[in-house]
Amino acid sequence: MCSSDLNGVIREVGGFVNKFGGDSTMAVFGAPVSLPAAESARRALRAALLIRARLAEFNARRAAAGQQPIAIGVGINTGEVITGNVGSAERFEYTVIGDTVNVAARVQALTAQLPGSSVLITEPTLKCLGPQHGLRLVDHGAMALKGKAKPVRVYGVVGLQPLQRQLPYETLEAAYLFCRGFSPEQIALTQRVAAGVAADRLASAQADLAEVGHELVTAFGLEPAALEALRDRTPKASPELEAA
């Protein structure tokens, strides 16, 4: 994904990009226009889920072109920050600083150490989202962060609730890509699995279309009309199951 793609998603949900680093991007929600902490946390989470979905599509195109996929990790933290212009009369820069920012950066770095948790949120963010957050989470416990005397509890965001069968994220991603026009073979190439595995994931998603459709629309940003592709698909068993 290029910086303009990220910027577009973040602006779409009411945030703004404060800094582009060499391999990082810092987005802010709730400044310079103040928002309640709960709303800032919701917008940041919404942006993270959309980025994850757009990345899947970006990687599917890369796989089709014979290129390696890329990985993106998102760390979200909520708290007080100091905002304002810094610099000289010749050049001002609006920035956001404080321990909240530092913790977010450290949490983002943890995504490389925690397989399957490309989106991590801190306990303060989870508290701001409230008890009815509607998320499926993996509790990674208290993690030691560089420069922090006390560990910080972090959670990996799997998806939304409720999904009765607790479908893996890879199944939802496969369904999203199929609805976006990618073939089962292209999905298998993207996810680095056998074609039969991709077909089985699509069949599994189709079996719970009502719930899967809700997550694809809500978390992945899929247009409801695009779900027709999955609804009309004829399920096919994998070669392994057919042989059995």
Coordinates of N, CA and C in Angstrom, one line a residue:
M1 N 0.8 -1.2 0.0 CA 0.0 0.0 0.0 C 0.9 1.2 0.0
C2 N 0.5 2.2 -0.8 CA 1.3 3.5 -0.8 C 0.7 4.4 0.3
S3 N 1.5 5.5 0.5 CA 1.1 6.4 1.6 C -0.3 7.1 1.3
S4 N -0.6 7.3 0.0 CA -1.9 7.9 -0.4 C -3.1 7.0 0.0
D5 N -2.8 5.6 -0.1 CA -3.9 4.7 0.2 C -4.2 4.7 1.7
L6 N -3.1 4.8 2.5 CA -3.3 4.9 4.0 C -3.9 6.2 4.3
N7 N -3.5 7.3 3.7 CA -4.0 8.6 4.1 C -5.5 8.6 3.7
G8 N -5.9 8.0 2.6 CA -7.3 8.0 2.2 C -8.2 7.2 3.2
V9 N -7.7 6.1 3.7 CA -8.5 5.3 4.7 C -8.6 6.1 6.0
I10 N -7.6 6.7 6.4 CA -7.6 7.4 7.7 C -8.5 8.6 7.6
R11 N -8.4 9.3 6.5 CA -9.3 10.5 6.3 C -10.7 10.1 6.2
E12 N -11.0 8.9 5.6 CA -12.3 8.4 5.5 C -13.1 8.2 6.8
V13 N -12.3 7.9 7.8 CA -13.0 7.7 9.1 C -12.7 8.8 10.1
G14 N -12.2 10.0 9.6 CA -12.2 11.2 10.4 C -10.9 11.4 11.2
G15 N -9.8 10.7 10.7 CA -8.5 11.0 11.3 C -7.6 11.7 10.4
F16 N -6.4 12.0 10.8 CA -5.4 12.6 9.9 C -4.0 12.0 10.1
V17 N -3.2 12.0 9.1 CA -1.9 11.5 9.2 C -1.0 12.6 9.6
N18 N -0.3 12.4 10.7 CA 0.6 13.5 11.3 C 2.0 13.3 10.8
K19 N 2.5 12.1 10.6 CA 3.8 11.9 10.1 C 4.0 10.7 9.2
F20 N 4.8 10.8 8.2 CA 5.2 9.7 7.4 C 6.7 9.4 7.7
G21 N 7.0 8.2 8.2 CA 8.4 7.8 8.5 C 8.9 7.0 7.3
G22 N 10.1 6.5 7.5 CA 10.7 5.7 6.4 C 9.8 4.4 6.2
D23 N 9.4 3.8 7.3 CA 8.5 2.6 7.1 C 7.4 2.6 8.1
S24 N 7.0 3.8 8.5 CA 5.9 4.0 9.4 C 5.0 5.2 9.1
T25 N 3.8 5.2 9.7 CA 2.9 6.3 9.5 C 2.2 6.5 10.9
M26 N 2.1 7.7 11.3 CA 1.4 8.0 12.6 C 0.1 8.8 12.3
A27 N -1.0 8.2 12.7 CA -2.3 8.8 12.5 C -2.8 9.2 13.8
V28 N -3.6 10.3 13.8 CA -4.2 10.8 15.0 C -5.7 10.9 14.9
F29 N -6.4 10.6 15.9 CA -7.8 10.7 16.0 C -8.2 11.5 17.3
G30 N -9.0 12.5 17.1 CA -9.3 13.3 18.3 C -8.5 14.6 18.4
A31 N -7.7 14.9 17.4 CA -7.0 16.2 17.4 C -6.7 16.5 15.9
P32 N -6.7 17.8 15.5 CA -6.8 19.0 16.4 C -8.3 19.2 16.8
V33 N -9.2 18.6 16.2 CA -10.6 18.7 16.6 C -10.9 17.7 17.7
S34 N -11.2 18.2 18.9 CA -11.3 17.3 20.1 C -12.5 16.4 19.9
L35 N -12.3 15.1 20.3 CA -13.4 14.1 20.4 C -13.4 13.4 21.7
P36 N -14.5 12.8 22.1 CA -14.5 12.0 23.3 C -13.5 10.8 23.1
A37 N -12.9 10.3 24.1 CA -11.9 9.2 24.0 C -12.5 8.0 23.3
A38 N -13.8 7.7 23.7 CA -14.4 6.5 23.1 C -14.6 6.6 21.6
E39 N -14.9 7.8 21.1 CA -15.1 8.0 19.7 C -13.7 8.0 19.0
S40 N -12.7 8.6 19.6 CA -11.4 8.5 19.0 C -10.9 7.0 18.9
A41 N -11.2 6.2 19.9 CA -10.8 4.8 19.9 C -11.5 4.1 18.8
R42 N -12.8 4.3 18.7 CA -13.6 3.7 17.6 C -13.1 4.0 16.2
R43 N -12.8 5.3 16.0 CA -12.4 5.7 14.7 C -11.0 5.1 14.4
A44 N -10.1 5.0 15.3 CA -8.8 4.4 15.1 C -8.9 2.9 14.8
L45 N -9.8 2.2 15.5 CA -10.0 0.8 15.3 C -10.6 0.6 13.9
R46 N -11.6 1.4 13.5 CA -12.2 1.3 12.2 C -11.2 1.5 11.1
A47 N -10.3 2.5 11.3 CA -9.2 2.7 10.3 C -8.3 1.5 10.2
A48 N -8.0 0.9 11.3 CA -7.1 -0.3 11.3 C -7.7 -1.5 10.6
L49 N -9.0 -1.7 10.8 CA -9.6 -2.8 10.2 C -9.7 -2.6 8.7
L50 N -10.0 -1.4 8.3 CA -10.1 -1.1 6.8 C -8.7 -1.2 6.2
I51 N -7.7 -0.8 6.9 CA -6.3 -0.9 6.3 C -6.0 -2.4 6.1
R52 N -6.3 -3.2 7.1 CA -6.0 -4.6 7.0 C -6.8 -5.2 5.8
A53 N -8.0 -4.8 5.5 CA -8.8 -5.3 4.4 C -8.2 -4.9 3.1
R54 N -7.8 -3.6 3.0 CA -7.2 -3.1 1.8 C -5.9 -3.7 1.5
L55 N -5.2 -4.0 2.6 CA -3.9 -4.7 2.4 C -4.0 -6.0 1.8
A56 N -5.1 -6.8 2.2 CA -5.3 -8.1 1.6 C -5.5 -8.0 0.1
E57 N -6.3 -7.0 -0.3 CA -6.5 -6.8 -1.7 C -5.3 -6.4 -2.5
F58 N -4.5 -5.5 -1.8 CA -3.2 -5.1 -2.4 C -2.3 -6.3 -2.6
N59 N -2.2 -7.2 -1.6 CA -1.4 -8.3 -1.7 C -1.9 -9.3 -2.7
A60 N -3.2 -9.4 -2.9 CA -3.7 -10.3 -3.9 C -3.3 -9.9 -5.3
R61 N -3.2 -8.6 -5.5 CA -2.7 -8.0 -6.8 C -1.2 -8.3 -7.0
R62 N -0.5 -8.2 -5.9 CA 0.9 -8.5 -5.9 C 1.2 -9.9 -6.2
A63 N 0.4 -10.8 -5.6 CA 0.6 -12.2 -5.8 C 0.3 -12.6 -7.3
A64 N -0.8 -12.0 -7.9 CA -1.1 -12.2 -9.2 C 0.0 -11.8 -10.2
A65 N 0.8 -10.8 -9.8 CA 1.9 -10.3 -10.6 C 3.2 -11.0 -10.3
G66 N 3.1 -12.0 -9.4 CA 4.3 -12.8 -9.1 C 5.2 -12.0 -8.1
Q67 N 4.7 -11.1 -7.3 CA 5.4 -10.4 -6.3 C 5.1 -10.8 -4.9
Q68 N 6.1 -10.6 -4.0 CA 5.9 -11.0 -2.6 C 4.9 -10.1 -1.9
P69 N 4.1 -10.7 -1.0 CA 3.2 -9.8 -0.2 C 4.0 -9.0 0.8
I70 N 3.3 -7.9 1.3 CA 3.9 -7.1 2.3 C 3.1 -7.2 3.6
A71 N 3.7 -6.9 4.7 CA 2.9 -7.0 6.0 C 2.9 -5.6 6.6
I72 N 1.8 -5.3 7.3 CA 1.6 -4.1 8.0 C 1.1 -4.4 9.4
G73 N 1.7 -3.8 10.4 CA 1.2 -3.9 11.7 C 0.7 -2.6 12.2
V74 N -0.4 -2.6 13.0 CA -1.0 -1.4 13.5 C -1.1 -1.5 15.0
G75 N -0.6 -0.5 15.7 CA -0.7 -0.4 17.1 C -1.6 0.8 17.5
I76 N -2.5 0.6 18.4 CA -3.5 1.7 18.8 C -3.4 1.9 20.3
N77 N -3.2 3.1 20.7 CA -3.2 3.5 22.1 C -4.0 4.7 22.3
T78 N -4.7 4.9 23.4 CA -5.6 6.0 23.7 C -5.1 6.7 25.0
G79 N -5.1 8.0 25.0 CA -4.7 8.7 26.2 C -4.5 10.2 25.8
E80 N -4.0 10.9 26.8 CA -3.8 12.4 26.6 C -2.5 12.6 25.9
V81 N -2.5 13.6 25.0 CA -1.3 14.0 24.3 C -1.1 15.5 24.3
I82 N 0.0 16.0 23.9 CA 0.3 17.4 23.8 C 0.3 17.7 22.3
T83 N -0.5 18.6 21.8 CA -0.6 19.0 20.4 C -0.2 20.5 20.2
G84 N 0.2 20.8 19.1 CA 0.5 22.2 18.7 C 1.6 22.3 17.7
N85 N 1.9 23.5 17.3 CA 2.9 23.8 16.3 C 4.2 24.0 17.0
V86 N 5.2 23.4 16.4 CA 6.6 23.5 16.9 C 7.5 24.0 15.7
G87 N 8.6 24.6 16.1 CA 9.5 25.0 15.0 C 9.8 26.5 15.2
S88 N 10.2 27.1 14.1 CA 10.6 28.5 14.1 C 9.7 29.3 13.3
A89 N 9.9 30.6 13.2 CA 9.1 31.5 12.4 C 9.1 31.1 10.9
E90 N 10.2 30.5 10.5 CA 10.4 30.2 9.1 C 9.6 28.9 8.8
R91 N 9.5 28.0 9.8 CA 8.8 26.7 9.5 C 8.1 26.2 10.8
F92 N 6.8 26.1 10.7 CA 6.1 25.5 11.8 C 5.6 24.1 11.3
E93 N 5.5 23.2 12.3 CA 5.0 21.9 12.1 C 4.0 21.5 13.2
Y94 N 2.8 21.1 12.8 CA 1.8 20.6 13.8 C 2.2 19.2 14.2
T95 N 2.3 19.0 15.5 CA 2.7 17.6 15.9 C 2.0 17.2 17.1
V96 N 2.1 15.9 17.5 CA 1.5 15.3 18.6 C 2.5 14.6 19.4
I97 N 2.7 14.9 20.6 CA 3.8 14.2 21.4 C 3.2 13.8 22.7
G98 N 4.0 12.9 23.4 CA 3.6 12.4 24.7 C 3.8 11.0 24.9
D99 N 3.6 10.5 26.1 CA 3.8 9.1 26.4 C 2.8 8.2 25.6
T100 N 1.6 8.7 25.4 CA 0.6 8.0 24.7 C 1.1 7.6 23.3
V101 N 1.8 8.6 22.6 CA 2.3 8.4 21.3 C 3.4 7.3 21.3
N102 N 4.3 7.5 22.3 CA 5.4 6.5 22.4 C 4.9 5.1 22.6
V103 N 3.9 4.9 23.4 CA 3.4 3.6 23.7 C 2.8 3.0 22.4
A104 N 2.1 3.8 21.7 CA 1.5 3.3 20.4 C 2.5 2.8 19.5
A105 N 3.6 3.5 19.4 CA 4.7 3.1 18.5 C 5.3 1.8 19.0
R106 N 5.5 1.7 20.3 CA 6.1 0.4 20.8 C 5.2 -0.8 20.6
V107 N 3.8 -0.5 20.7 CA 2.9 -1.6 20.6 C 2.9 -2.0 19.1
Q108 N 3.0 -1.1 18.2 CA 3.0 -1.4 16.8 C 4.2 -2.3 16.5
A109 N 5.3 -2.1 17.1 CA 6.5 -2.9 16.9 C 6.3 -4.4 17.4
L110 N 5.3 -4.5 18.3 CA 5.1 -5.9 18.8 C 4.4 -6.8 17.8
T111 N 3.7 -6.2 16.8 CA 3.0 -6.9 15.8 C 3.9 -7.9 15.1
A112 N 5.2 -7.5 15.0 CA 6.2 -8.4 14.3 C 6.5 -9.6 15.2
Q113 N 6.2 -9.6 16.5 CA 6.6 -10.6 17.4 C 5.4 -11.5 17.7
L114 N 4.2 -11.1 17.3 CA 3.0 -11.8 17.7 C 2.2 -12.2 16.4
P115 N 2.5 -13.4 15.9 CA 1.9 -13.9 14.6 C 0.4 -13.9 14.8
G116 N -0.3 -13.4 13.7 CA -1.7 -13.4 13.7 C -2.4 -12.2 14.4
S117 N -1.5 -11.3 14.9 CA -2.1 -10.1 15.5 C -1.5 -8.9 14.8
S118 N -2.0 -8.6 13.6 CA -1.5 -7.5 12.9 C -2.1 -6.2 13.4
V119 N -3.2 -6.3 14.2 CA -3.8 -5.1 14.8 C -3.8 -5.3 16.3
L120 N -3.1 -4.5 17.0 CA -3.0 -4.6 18.5 C -3.5 -3.3 19.1
I121 N -4.3 -3.5 20.2 CA -4.8 -2.3 21.0 C -4.3 -2.5 22.4
T122 N -4.2 -1.4 23.1 CA -3.8 -1.4 24.5 C -5.0 -1.5 25.4
E123 N -4.8 -1.8 26.7 CA -5.9 -1.8 27.6 C -6.6 -0.5 27.8
P124 N -5.9 0.7 27.8 CA -6.6 1.9 27.8 C -7.6 2.1 26.6
T125 N -7.2 1.6 25.4 CA -8.1 1.7 24.3 C -9.3 0.8 24.5
L126 N -9.1 -0.4 25.0 CA -10.2 -1.3 25.2 C -11.2 -0.8 26.2
K127 N -10.7 -0.1 27.2 CA -11.5 0.5 28.2 C -12.4 1.6 27.6
C128 N -11.7 2.4 26.7 CA -12.5 3.4 26.1 C -13.6 2.9 25.2
L129 N -13.3 1.8 24.5 CA -14.3 1.2 23.7 C -15.5 0.7 24.4
G130 N -15.3 0.4 25.7 CA -16.4 0.0 26.6 C -16.7 -1.5 26.5
P131 N -17.5 -2.0 27.5 CA -17.8 -3.4 27.6 C -18.6 -4.0 26.4
Q132 N -19.2 -3.2 25.7 CA -20.0 -3.6 24.5 C -19.2 -3.4 23.2
H133 N -17.9 -3.6 23.3 CA -17.0 -3.3 22.1 C -17.3 -4.2 20.9
G134 N -17.8 -5.4 21.1 CA -18.2 -6.2 20.0 C -17.0 -6.8 19.2
L135 N -15.9 -7.0 19.9 CA -14.7 -7.5 19.2 C -14.4 -8.9 19.6
R136 N -13.8 -9.6 18.7 CA -13.1 -10.9 19.1 C -11.6 -10.6 19.3
L137 N -11.2 -10.9 20.5 CA -9.8 -10.5 20.9 C -9.0 -11.7 21.3
V138 N -7.7 -11.5 21.2 CA -6.7 -12.4 21.8 C -5.9 -11.6 22.8
D139 N -6.0 -12.0 24.1 CA -5.4 -11.3 25.2 C -3.9 -11.8 25.3
H140 N -3.0 -10.9 24.9 CA -1.6 -11.3 24.9 C -1.0 -11.0 26.3
G141 N -1.8 -10.5 27.2 CA -1.3 -10.2 28.6 C -0.4 -8.9 28.6
A142 N 0.3 -8.8 29.7 CA 1.1 -7.6 29.9 C 2.5 -7.8 29.2
M143 N 2.8 -6.9 28.4 CA 4.0 -7.0 27.5 C 5.0 -5.9 27.9
A144 N 6.3 -6.3 28.0 CA 7.3 -5.3 28.3 C 7.6 -4.4 27.1
L145 N 7.6 -3.1 27.2 CA 7.8 -2.2 26.1 C 9.1 -1.4 26.4
K146 N 9.9 -1.2 25.3 CA 11.1 -0.4 25.5 C 10.8 0.9 26.0
G147 N 11.6 1.3 27.1 CA 11.4 2.7 27.7 C 10.3 2.8 28.7
K148 N 9.6 1.7 28.9 CA 8.5 1.7 29.9 C 8.9 0.8 31.1
A149 N 8.7 1.4 32.3 CA 9.1 0.7 33.5 C 8.0 -0.4 33.8
K150 N 6.8 -0.1 33.5 CA 5.7 -1.1 33.7 C 5.2 -1.7 32.4
P151 N 4.9 -3.0 32.4 CA 4.4 -3.7 31.2 C 3.0 -3.1 30.9
V152 N 2.7 -3.2 29.6 CA 1.4 -2.7 29.1 C 0.6 -3.9 28.5
R153 N -0.6 -4.0 28.9 CA -1.4 -5.1 28.5 C -1.9 -4.8 27.1
V154 N -1.8 -5.8 26.2 CA -2.2 -5.6 24.8 C -3.1 -6.7 24.3
Y155 N -3.9 -6.4 23.3 CA -4.9 -7.4 22.8 C -4.8 -7.4 21.3
G156 N -4.8 -8.6 20.7 CA -4.9 -8.7 19.2 C -6.3 -8.7 18.8
V157 N -6.7 -7.9 17.8 CA -8.0 -7.8 17.2 C -8.2 -8.8 16.1
V158 N -9.0 -9.8 16.4 CA -9.3 -10.9 15.4 C -10.4 -10.4 14.4
G159 N -11.5 -9.9 15.0 CA -12.6 -9.5 14.2 C -13.8 -9.1 15.1
L160 N -15.0 -9.2 14.5 CA -16.2 -8.7 15.2 C -16.9 -9.9 15.8
Q161 N -17.8 -9.6 16.8 CA -18.7 -10.6 17.4 C -20.1 -10.3 16.9
P162 N -21.0 -11.2 17.0 CA -20.7 -12.6 17.3 C -20.6 -13.4 16.0
L163 N -19.7 -14.3 15.9 CA -19.7 -15.3 14.8 C -19.8 -16.7 15.5
Q164 N -20.9 -17.3 15.3 CA -21.2 -18.5 16.1 C -20.1 -19.6 16.0
R165 N -19.5 -19.7 14.8 CA -18.5 -20.8 14.6 C -17.1 -20.2 14.7
Q166 N -17.0 -19.0 15.1 CA -15.6 -18.4 15.3 C -14.7 -18.6 14.1
L167 N -15.2 -18.2 13.0 CA -14.4 -18.4 11.7 C -13.1 -17.7 11.8
P168 N -12.0 -18.3 11.4 CA -10.7 -17.7 11.4 C -10.7 -16.5 10.5
Y169 N -9.8 -15.6 10.7 CA -9.7 -14.4 9.9 C -9.4 -14.7 8.5
E170 N -8.6 -15.8 8.2 CA -8.2 -16.2 6.9 C -9.5 -16.5 6.0
T171 N -10.5 -17.1 6.7 CA -11.7 -17.4 6.0 C -12.5 -16.2 5.6
L172 N -12.5 -15.2 6.5 CA -13.2 -13.9 6.2 C -12.4 -13.2 5.1
E173 N -11.1 -13.2 5.2 CA -10.3 -12.5 4.1 C -10.5 -13.2 2.8
A174 N -10.6 -14.5 2.7 CA -10.8 -15.2 1.5 C -12.2 -14.8 0.9
A175 N -13.2 -14.7 1.8 CA -14.5 -14.3 1.3 C -14.5 -12.9 0.8
Y176 N -13.8 -12.0 1.5 CA -13.7 -10.6 1.0 C -13.1 -10.5 -0.4
L177 N -11.9 -11.2 -0.5 CA -11.2 -11.2 -1.8 C -12.1 -11.8 -2.9
F178 N -12.9 -12.8 -2.6 CA -13.7 -13.4 -3.6 C -14.8 -12.4 -4.1
C179 N -15.4 -11.7 -3.1 CA -16.4 -10.7 -3.4 C -15.8 -9.5 -4.1
R180 N -14.5 -9.3 -4.0 CA -13.9 -8.2 -4.7 C -13.4 -8.6 -6.1
G181 N -13.7 -9.9 -6.5 CA -13.4 -10.3 -7.9 C -12.3 -11.2 -8.1
F182 N -11.6 -11.7 -7.0 CA -10.5 -12.6 -7.2 C -11.0 -14.0 -7.2
S183 N -10.3 -14.9 -8.0 CA -10.7 -16.3 -8.1 C -10.2 -17.1 -6.9
P184 N -10.7 -18.3 -6.7 CA -10.2 -19.1 -5.6 C -8.7 -19.4 -5.8
E185 N -8.3 -19.6 -7.1 CA -6.9 -19.8 -7.3 C -6.0 -18.6 -7.0
Q186 N -6.5 -17.4 -7.3 CA -5.7 -16.2 -6.9 C -5.7 -16.0 -5.4
I187 N -6.8 -16.4 -4.7 CA -6.9 -16.3 -3.2 C -5.9 -17.3 -2.6
A188 N -5.9 -18.5 -3.2 CA -4.9 -19.5 -2.7 C -3.5 -19.0 -2.8
L189 N -3.2 -18.4 -3.9 CA -1.8 -17.9 -4.1 C -1.5 -16.8 -3.1
T190 N -2.5 -15.9 -2.9 CA -2.3 -14.8 -1.9 C -2.1 -15.3 -0.5
Q191 N -2.9 -16.3 -0.1 CA -2.8 -16.8 1.2 C -1.8 -17.9 1.4
R192 N -1.2 -18.3 0.3 CA -0.1 -19.3 0.3 C -0.6 -20.6 0.9
V193 N -1.8 -21.1 0.3 CA -2.4 -22.3 0.7 C -2.7 -23.1 -0.6
A194 N -3.1 -24.3 -0.5 CA -3.5 -25.1 -1.7 C -4.9 -24.6 -2.1
A195 N -5.1 -24.8 -3.4 CA -6.4 -24.3 -4.0 C -7.6 -24.9 -3.3
G196 N -7.5 -26.1 -2.9 CA -8.6 -26.8 -2.1 C -8.9 -26.1 -0.8
V197 N -7.8 -25.6 -0.1 CA -8.0 -25.0 1.2 C -8.8 -23.7 1.0
A198 N -8.4 -22.9 -0.1 CA -9.1 -21.7 -0.4 C -10.6 -21.9 -0.7
A199 N -10.8 -23.0 -1.5 CA -12.2 -23.3 -1.8 C -13.0 -23.7 -0.6
D200 N -12.4 -24.4 0.3 CA -13.1 -24.8 1.6 C -13.3 -23.6 2.4
R201 N -12.4 -22.6 2.5 CA -12.7 -21.4 3.2 C -13.9 -20.6 2.7
L202 N -13.9 -20.6 1.4 CA -15.1 -19.9 0.7 C -16.4 -20.6 1.0
A203 N -16.4 -21.9 1.0 CA -17.6 -22.7 1.3 C -18.0 -22.5 2.8
S204 N -17.0 -22.4 3.7 CA -17.3 -22.2 5.1 C -17.9 -20.8 5.3
A205 N -17.4 -19.8 4.6 CA -17.9 -18.5 4.7 C -19.4 -18.4 4.2
Q206 N -19.6 -19.1 3.1 CA -20.9 -19.2 2.4 C -21.9 -19.8 3.4
A207 N -21.5 -20.8 4.1 CA -22.4 -21.5 5.0 C -23.0 -20.6 6.1
D208 N -22.2 -19.5 6.5 CA -22.6 -18.6 7.5 C -22.7 -17.2 6.9
L209 N -23.4 -17.1 5.7 CA -23.3 -15.9 5.0 C -23.9 -14.7 5.7
A210 N -24.9 -14.9 6.5 CA -25.6 -13.7 7.2 C -24.6 -13.1 8.1
E211 N -23.9 -13.9 8.9 CA -23.0 -13.3 9.9 C -21.7 -12.8 9.2
V212 N -21.2 -13.7 8.3 CA -20.0 -13.3 7.6 C -20.2 -12.0 6.8
G213 N -21.4 -11.9 6.2 CA -21.7 -10.7 5.4 C -21.7 -9.4 6.3
H214 N -22.2 -9.6 7.5 CA -22.2 -8.4 8.4 C -20.8 -8.0 8.7
E215 N -19.9 -8.9 8.9 CA -18.5 -8.6 9.2 C -17.8 -8.0 8.0
L216 N -18.1 -8.6 6.8 CA -17.4 -8.1 5.6 C -17.8 -6.6 5.3
V217 N -19.1 -6.3 5.6 CA -19.6 -4.9 5.4 C -19.1 -4.0 6.5
T218 N -19.1 -4.5 7.7 CA -18.8 -3.6 8.8 C -17.3 -3.4 9.0
A219 N -16.6 -4.5 9.0 CA -15.1 -4.4 9.3 C -14.3 -4.3 8.1
F220 N -14.7 -4.9 7.0 CA -13.9 -4.9 5.7 C -14.3 -3.7 4.8
G221 N -15.4 -3.1 5.0 CA -15.9 -2.0 4.2 C -16.4 -2.4 2.9
L222 N -16.9 -3.7 2.8 CA -17.4 -4.2 1.5 C -18.8 -3.6 1.2
E223 N -19.0 -3.3 0.0 CA -20.4 -2.9 -0.4 C -21.3 -4.0 -0.3
P224 N -22.5 -3.9 0.3 CA -23.5 -5.0 0.5 C -23.8 -5.7 -0.8
A225 N -23.9 -5.0 -1.9 CA -24.2 -5.6 -3.2 C -23.1 -6.6 -3.6
A226 N -21.9 -6.4 -3.2 CA -20.8 -7.3 -3.6 C -21.0 -8.7 -3.0
L227 N -21.8 -8.8 -1.9 CA -22.0 -10.1 -1.3 C -22.7 -11.1 -2.2
E228 N -23.3 -10.6 -3.2 CA -24.0 -11.5 -4.2 C -23.1 -12.5 -4.8
A229 N -21.8 -12.1 -5.0 CA -20.8 -13.0 -5.6 C -20.7 -14.3 -4.7
L230 N -20.6 -14.1 -3.4 CA -20.5 -15.2 -2.5 C -21.8 -16.0 -2.4
R231 N -22.9 -15.3 -2.4 CA -24.2 -15.9 -2.3 C -24.5 -16.8 -3.5
D232 N -24.0 -16.4 -4.7 CA -24.3 -17.1 -5.9 C -23.3 -18.2 -6.2
R233 N -22.2 -18.3 -5.4 CA -21.1 -19.2 -5.6 C -21.6 -20.7 -5.3
T234 N -21.2 -21.6 -6.2 CA -21.5 -23.0 -6.0 C -20.4 -23.6 -5.2
P235 N -20.6 -24.1 -4.0 CA -19.5 -24.6 -3.2 C -18.9 -25.8 -3.8
K236 N -17.6 -25.9 -3.7 CA -16.8 -27.1 -4.2 C -15.9 -27.6 -3.2
A237 N -15.9 -28.9 -2.9 CA -15.1 -29.5 -1.9 C -13.6 -29.5 -2.4
S238 N -12.7 -29.6 -1.5 CA -11.3 -29.7 -1.9 C -11.0 -31.0 -2.5
P239 N -10.0 -31.1 -3.4 CA -9.6 -32.4 -3.9 C -9.4 -33.5 -2.9
E240 N -8.8 -33.1 -1.7 CA -8.6 -34.0 -0.6 C -9.9 -34.6 -0.1
L241 N -10.9 -33.8 0.0 CA -12.2 -34.3 0.5 C -12.9 -35.1 -0.6
E242 N -12.7 -34.7 -1.8 CA -13.3 -35.5 -2.9 C -12.7 -36.9 -2.9
A243 N -11.4 -37.0 -2.8 CA -10.7 -38.3 -2.8 C -11.1 -39.1 -1.6
A244 N -11.4 -38.5 -0.5 CA -11.8 -39.2 0.7 C -13.2 -39.9 0.5

